[in-house]
Short mmCIF file of C-alpha atoms in Angstrom, two decimals:
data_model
loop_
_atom_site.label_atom_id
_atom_site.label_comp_id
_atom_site.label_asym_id
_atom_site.label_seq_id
_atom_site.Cartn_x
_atom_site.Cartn_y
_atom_site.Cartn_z
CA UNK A 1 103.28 31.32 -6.41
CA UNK A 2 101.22 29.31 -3.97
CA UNK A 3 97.18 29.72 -5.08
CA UNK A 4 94.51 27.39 -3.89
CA UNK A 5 91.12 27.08 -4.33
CA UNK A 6 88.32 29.38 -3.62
CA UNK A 7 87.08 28.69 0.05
CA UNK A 8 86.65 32.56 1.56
CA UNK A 9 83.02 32.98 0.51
CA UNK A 10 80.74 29.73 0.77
CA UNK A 11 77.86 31.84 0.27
CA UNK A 12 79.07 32.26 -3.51
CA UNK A 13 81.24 29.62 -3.63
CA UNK A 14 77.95 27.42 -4.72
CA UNK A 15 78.41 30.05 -8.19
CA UNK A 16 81.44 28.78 -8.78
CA UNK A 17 81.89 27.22 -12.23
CA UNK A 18 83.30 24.07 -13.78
CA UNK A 19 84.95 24.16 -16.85
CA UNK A 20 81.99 23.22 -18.58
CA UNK A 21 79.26 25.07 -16.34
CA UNK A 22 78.20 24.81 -12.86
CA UNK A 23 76.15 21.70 -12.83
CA UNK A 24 73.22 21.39 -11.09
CA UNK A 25 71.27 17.97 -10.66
CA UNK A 26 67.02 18.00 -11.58
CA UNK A 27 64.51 18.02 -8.80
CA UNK A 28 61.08 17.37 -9.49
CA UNK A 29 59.56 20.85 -10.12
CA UNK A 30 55.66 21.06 -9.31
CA UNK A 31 55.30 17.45 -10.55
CA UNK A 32 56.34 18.44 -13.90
CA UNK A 33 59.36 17.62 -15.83
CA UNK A 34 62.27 20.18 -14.53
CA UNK A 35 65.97 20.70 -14.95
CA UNK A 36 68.35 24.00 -13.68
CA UNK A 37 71.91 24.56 -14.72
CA UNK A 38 74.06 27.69 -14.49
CA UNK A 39 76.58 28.15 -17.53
CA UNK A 40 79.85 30.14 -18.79
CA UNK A 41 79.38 32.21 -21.55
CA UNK A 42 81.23 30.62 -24.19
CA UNK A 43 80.99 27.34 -22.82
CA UNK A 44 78.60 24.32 -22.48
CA UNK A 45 77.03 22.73 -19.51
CA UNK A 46 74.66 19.83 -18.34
CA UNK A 47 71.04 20.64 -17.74
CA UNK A 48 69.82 17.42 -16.18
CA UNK A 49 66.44 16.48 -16.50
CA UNK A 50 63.86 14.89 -14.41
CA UNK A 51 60.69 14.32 -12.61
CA UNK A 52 57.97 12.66 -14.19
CA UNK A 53 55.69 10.73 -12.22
CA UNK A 54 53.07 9.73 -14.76
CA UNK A 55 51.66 6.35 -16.45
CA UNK A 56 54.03 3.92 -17.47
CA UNK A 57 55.57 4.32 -21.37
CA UNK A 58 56.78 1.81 -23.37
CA UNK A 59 59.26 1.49 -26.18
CA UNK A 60 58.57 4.63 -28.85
CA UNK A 61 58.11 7.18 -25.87
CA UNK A 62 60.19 9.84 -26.11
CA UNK A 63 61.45 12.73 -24.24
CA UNK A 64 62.66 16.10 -26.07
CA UNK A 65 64.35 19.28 -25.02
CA UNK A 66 63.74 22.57 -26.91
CA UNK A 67 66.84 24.62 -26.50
CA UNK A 68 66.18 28.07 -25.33
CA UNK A 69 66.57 31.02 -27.51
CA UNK A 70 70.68 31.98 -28.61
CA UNK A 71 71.99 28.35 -27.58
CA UNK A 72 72.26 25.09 -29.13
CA UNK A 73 71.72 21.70 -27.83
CA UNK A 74 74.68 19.76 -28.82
CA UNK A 75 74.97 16.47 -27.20
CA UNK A 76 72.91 13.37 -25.28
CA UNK A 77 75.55 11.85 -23.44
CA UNK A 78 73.32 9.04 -21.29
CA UNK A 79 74.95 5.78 -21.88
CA UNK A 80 72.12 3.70 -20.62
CA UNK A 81 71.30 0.38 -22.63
CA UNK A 82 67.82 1.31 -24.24
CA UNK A 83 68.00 4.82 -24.73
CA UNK A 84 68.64 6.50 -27.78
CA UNK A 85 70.27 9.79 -28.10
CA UNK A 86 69.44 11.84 -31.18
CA UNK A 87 70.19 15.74 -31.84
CA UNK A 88 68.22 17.58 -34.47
CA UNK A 89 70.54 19.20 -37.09
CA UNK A 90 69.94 22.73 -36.80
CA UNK A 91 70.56 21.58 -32.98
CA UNK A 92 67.63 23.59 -31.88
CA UNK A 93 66.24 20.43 -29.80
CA UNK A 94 67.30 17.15 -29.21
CA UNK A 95 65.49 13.68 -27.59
CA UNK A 96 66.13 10.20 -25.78
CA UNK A 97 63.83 7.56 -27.25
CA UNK A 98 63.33 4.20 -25.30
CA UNK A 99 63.77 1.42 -27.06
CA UNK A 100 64.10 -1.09 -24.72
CA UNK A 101 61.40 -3.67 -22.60
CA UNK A 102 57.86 -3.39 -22.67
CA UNK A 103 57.97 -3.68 -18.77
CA UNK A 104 59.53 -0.98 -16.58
CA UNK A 105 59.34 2.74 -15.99
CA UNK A 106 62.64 3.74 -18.03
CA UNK A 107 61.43 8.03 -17.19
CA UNK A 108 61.01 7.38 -13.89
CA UNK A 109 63.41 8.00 -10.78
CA UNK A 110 66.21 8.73 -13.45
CA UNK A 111 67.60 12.15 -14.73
CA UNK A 112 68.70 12.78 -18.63
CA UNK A 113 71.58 15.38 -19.92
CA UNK A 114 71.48 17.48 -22.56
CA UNK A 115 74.58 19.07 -22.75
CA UNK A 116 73.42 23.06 -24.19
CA UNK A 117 76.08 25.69 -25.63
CA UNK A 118 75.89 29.16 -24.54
CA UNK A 119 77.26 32.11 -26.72
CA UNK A 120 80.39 33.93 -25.90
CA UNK A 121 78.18 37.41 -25.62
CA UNK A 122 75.56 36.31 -23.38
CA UNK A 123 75.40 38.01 -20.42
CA UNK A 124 75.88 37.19 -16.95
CA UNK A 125 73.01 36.95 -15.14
CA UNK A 126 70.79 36.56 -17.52
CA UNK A 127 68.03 33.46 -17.59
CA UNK A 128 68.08 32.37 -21.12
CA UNK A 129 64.37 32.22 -21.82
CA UNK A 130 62.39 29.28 -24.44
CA UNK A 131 63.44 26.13 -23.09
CA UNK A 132 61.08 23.69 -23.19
CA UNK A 133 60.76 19.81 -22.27
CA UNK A 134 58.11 17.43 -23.51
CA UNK A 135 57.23 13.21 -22.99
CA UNK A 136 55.43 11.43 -25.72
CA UNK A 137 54.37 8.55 -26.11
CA UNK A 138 54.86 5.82 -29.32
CA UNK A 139 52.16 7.47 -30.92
CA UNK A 140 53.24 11.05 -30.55
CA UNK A 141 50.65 12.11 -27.85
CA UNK A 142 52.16 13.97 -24.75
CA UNK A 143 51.92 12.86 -21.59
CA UNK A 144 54.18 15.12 -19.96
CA UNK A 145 55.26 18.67 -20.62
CA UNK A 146 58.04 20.38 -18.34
CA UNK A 147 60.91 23.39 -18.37
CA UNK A 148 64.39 24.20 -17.77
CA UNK A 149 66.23 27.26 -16.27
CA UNK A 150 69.56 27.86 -18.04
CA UNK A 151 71.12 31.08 -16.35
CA UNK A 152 74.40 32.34 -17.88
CA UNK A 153 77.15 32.25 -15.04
CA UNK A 154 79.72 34.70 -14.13
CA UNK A 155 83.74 33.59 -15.35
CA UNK A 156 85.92 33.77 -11.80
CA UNK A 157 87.62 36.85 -11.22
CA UNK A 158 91.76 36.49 -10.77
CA UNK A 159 93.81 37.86 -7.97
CA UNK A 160 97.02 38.24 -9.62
CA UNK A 161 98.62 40.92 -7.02
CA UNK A 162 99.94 40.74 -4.47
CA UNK A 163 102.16 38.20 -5.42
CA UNK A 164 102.38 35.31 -2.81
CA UNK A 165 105.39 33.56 -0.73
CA UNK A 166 106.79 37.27 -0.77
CA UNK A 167 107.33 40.00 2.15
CA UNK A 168 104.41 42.41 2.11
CA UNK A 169 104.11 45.65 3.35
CA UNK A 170 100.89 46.04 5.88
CA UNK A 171 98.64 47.46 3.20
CA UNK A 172 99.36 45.79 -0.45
CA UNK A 173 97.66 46.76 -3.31
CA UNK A 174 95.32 43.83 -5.03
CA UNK A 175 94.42 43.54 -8.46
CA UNK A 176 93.65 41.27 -11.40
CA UNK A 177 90.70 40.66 -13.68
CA UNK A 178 87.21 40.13 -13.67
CA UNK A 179 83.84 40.45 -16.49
CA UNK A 180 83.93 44.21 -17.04
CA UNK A 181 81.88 46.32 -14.95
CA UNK A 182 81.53 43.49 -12.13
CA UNK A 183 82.05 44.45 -8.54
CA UNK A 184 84.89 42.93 -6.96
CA UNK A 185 85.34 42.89 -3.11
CA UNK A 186 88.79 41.70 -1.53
CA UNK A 187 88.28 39.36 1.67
CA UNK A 188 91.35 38.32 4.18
CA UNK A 189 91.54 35.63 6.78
CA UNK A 190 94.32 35.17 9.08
CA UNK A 191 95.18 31.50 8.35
CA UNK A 192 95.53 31.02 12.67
CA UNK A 193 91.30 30.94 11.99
CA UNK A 194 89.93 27.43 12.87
CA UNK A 195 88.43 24.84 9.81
CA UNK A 196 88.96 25.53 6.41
CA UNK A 197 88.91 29.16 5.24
CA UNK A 198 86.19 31.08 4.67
CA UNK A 199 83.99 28.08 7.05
CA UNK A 200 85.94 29.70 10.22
CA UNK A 201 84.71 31.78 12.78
CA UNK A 202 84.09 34.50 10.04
CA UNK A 203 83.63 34.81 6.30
CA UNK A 204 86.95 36.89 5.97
CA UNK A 205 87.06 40.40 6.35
CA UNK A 206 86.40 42.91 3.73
CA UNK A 207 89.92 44.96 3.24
CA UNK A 208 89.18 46.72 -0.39
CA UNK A 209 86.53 47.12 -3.14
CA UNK A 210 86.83 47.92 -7.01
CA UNK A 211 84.68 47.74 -10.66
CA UNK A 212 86.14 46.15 -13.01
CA UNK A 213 86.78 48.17 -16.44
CA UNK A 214 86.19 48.16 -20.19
CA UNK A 215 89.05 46.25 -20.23
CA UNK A 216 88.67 43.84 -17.44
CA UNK A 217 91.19 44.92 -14.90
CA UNK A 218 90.50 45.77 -11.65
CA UNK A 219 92.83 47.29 -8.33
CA UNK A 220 92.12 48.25 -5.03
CA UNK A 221 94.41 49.06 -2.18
CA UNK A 222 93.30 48.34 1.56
CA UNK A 223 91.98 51.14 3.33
CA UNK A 224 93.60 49.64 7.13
CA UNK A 225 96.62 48.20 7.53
CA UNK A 226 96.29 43.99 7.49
CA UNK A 227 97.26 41.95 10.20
CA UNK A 228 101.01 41.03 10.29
CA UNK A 229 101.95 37.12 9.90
CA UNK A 230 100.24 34.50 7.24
CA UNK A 231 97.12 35.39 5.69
CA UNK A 232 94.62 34.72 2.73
CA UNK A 233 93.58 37.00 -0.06
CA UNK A 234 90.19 36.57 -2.38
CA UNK A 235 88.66 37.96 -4.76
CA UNK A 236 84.18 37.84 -5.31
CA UNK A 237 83.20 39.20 -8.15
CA UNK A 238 79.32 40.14 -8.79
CA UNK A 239 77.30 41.13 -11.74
CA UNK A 240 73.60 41.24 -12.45
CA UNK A 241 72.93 39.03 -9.54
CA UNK A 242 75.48 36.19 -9.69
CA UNK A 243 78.81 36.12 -8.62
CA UNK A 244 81.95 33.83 -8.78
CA UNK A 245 84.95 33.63 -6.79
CA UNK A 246 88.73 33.62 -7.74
CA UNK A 247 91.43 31.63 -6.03
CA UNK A 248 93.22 32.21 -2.95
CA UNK A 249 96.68 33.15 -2.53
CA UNK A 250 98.62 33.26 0.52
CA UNK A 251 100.30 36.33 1.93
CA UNK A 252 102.79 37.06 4.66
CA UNK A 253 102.92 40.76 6.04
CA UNK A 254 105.45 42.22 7.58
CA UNK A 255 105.13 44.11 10.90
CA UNK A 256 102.52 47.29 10.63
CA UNK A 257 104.41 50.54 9.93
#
C-alpha cells in the first residue's frame, strides 16, 4: 500500500504533529518572556522560551518554568556551555542557571526548552492553563516575568480504506480512525493537478464527511461518483478547534458506471 504524507490541506497541515508534539519556536510576546507549543495527549513536546530584553545578568541569574496545571516538566535539554539544567522533583517546575562569564547577555537573543508531558486524557483543544516563566537574578530578585501557551493537539486521523494500488469502483467507501467524536472530512485531488498536492490549483475537493465514534472509527461513502484515472484520498479531522491530518493514499478508479 502506497501512503505518503499529508499535503491535501496546508491550512491544517501547520496542526500536524511530531512524534513528540508540534513544535513551535518563541517569539517575543509583548516584551515579556513567551513560549507556544501544541502537544499530543500522551506525549511530550518542546515549549521554547524566549524574549527578554532587559538589563544584563550575570552568573546566579536564573530562569524558571512553572508547569501548567495536569503536566509535568520533565527535561532541560540545552547543551550550551554555562547553563545549567535542573528539574525540581515533584517536576512541577524546572530552571537554567548561568554559570558562566561575568560579561555577556547569556538570556538574550537565545531560546530555552523545557520539554513538558501532557496526560493521556487531556483533551484536544484545550489550552492547559498555569504556566508560568520567571528571570532572577543571583540574589533572587525578578527581573523578568513571562508565560507559555501549551494547547493539547489533536492525534492524526487514518485513512485505512480504500485500499491503494487497487481497481476502484467510481464511488469507494473511506474509513479509518480518528479521536472519538472528531469530524472527519474526505478531500480528493486528481494527481494531473499542478505542484504538490493540496498547494495546486485547489485544496482538493470535498467527496464525503463522517464523526468519529465511541470507539474511534469512522466511514463515509462519496455522495458523486470520483473522477476516473489516479487520484489522492485524505482524511482532516477536527475537534474543539484544532485539527490534524492523516496520510495520503493513492487511488486509481475505474471508468464511472
Amino acid at each position: 500500500m502506497s501512503r505518503f504524507r499529508n499535503t491535501l490541506a496546508p491550512a491544517v497541515a501547520a496542526v500536524a504533529l511530531t512524534v513528540l508534539g508540534a513544535i513551535t519556536p518563541a517569539t517575543a510576546h509583548a516584551r515579556e518572556l513567551w513560549g507556544d507549543v501544541t502537544i499530543l495527549p500522551g506525549r511530550a513536546g518542546i515549549v521554547q522560551i524566549a524574549g527578554y530584553e532587559g538589563d544584563r545578568l550575570g552568573p546566579g541569574s536564573r530562569l524558571t518554568l512553572t508547569a501548567p496545571e495536569g503536566t509535568e516538566v520533565t527535561d532541560t535539554p540545552l547543551t550550551a556551555g554555562g547553563y545549567r539544567g535542573t528539574v525540581d522533583t515533584d517536576r512541577d517546575s524546572a530552571s537554567y542557571t548561568w554559570t558562566g562569564a561575568v560579561e555577556g547577555r547569556p538570556w538574550h537573543g537565545r531560546s530555552f526548552p523545557f520539554v513538558l508531558a501532557v496526560p493521556a486524557d487531556a483533551v484536544p483543544g484545550t489550552r492547559l492553563e498555569g504556566c508560568a516563566v520567571r528571570l532572577t537574578d543571583v540574589r533572587g530578585t525578578r527581573k523578568e516575568r513571562g508565560s507559555c501557551a501549551v494547547t493539547v493537539g489533536l492525534p492524526e486521523p487514518t485513512l485505512t480504506r480504500p485500499a491503494s494500488g487497487v481497481a476502484l469502483g467510481a464511488r469507494p467507501g473511506a474509513g479509518g480512525t480518528a479521536y472519538p467524536g472528531a469530524q472527519i472530512t474526505v478531500r480528493y485531488e486528481d494527481t494531473q493537478d499542478a505542484g504538490v498536492t493540496g498547494q495546486g490549483p485547489d485544496l482538493g475537493t470535498e467527496v464525503c464527511t463522517a464523526t468519529a465514534g465511541r470507539d474511534g472509527t469512522w466511514s463515509c461513502t462519496p455522495a458523486t461518483a470520483l473522477p476516473s484515472g489516479p487520484g489522492r484520498l485524505q482524511a482532516t479531522a477536527s475537534y474543539n478547534g484544532v485539527a490534524a491530518v492523516s496520510e495520503q493514499i493513492y487511488v486509481v478508479v475505474g471508468k464511472r458506471r
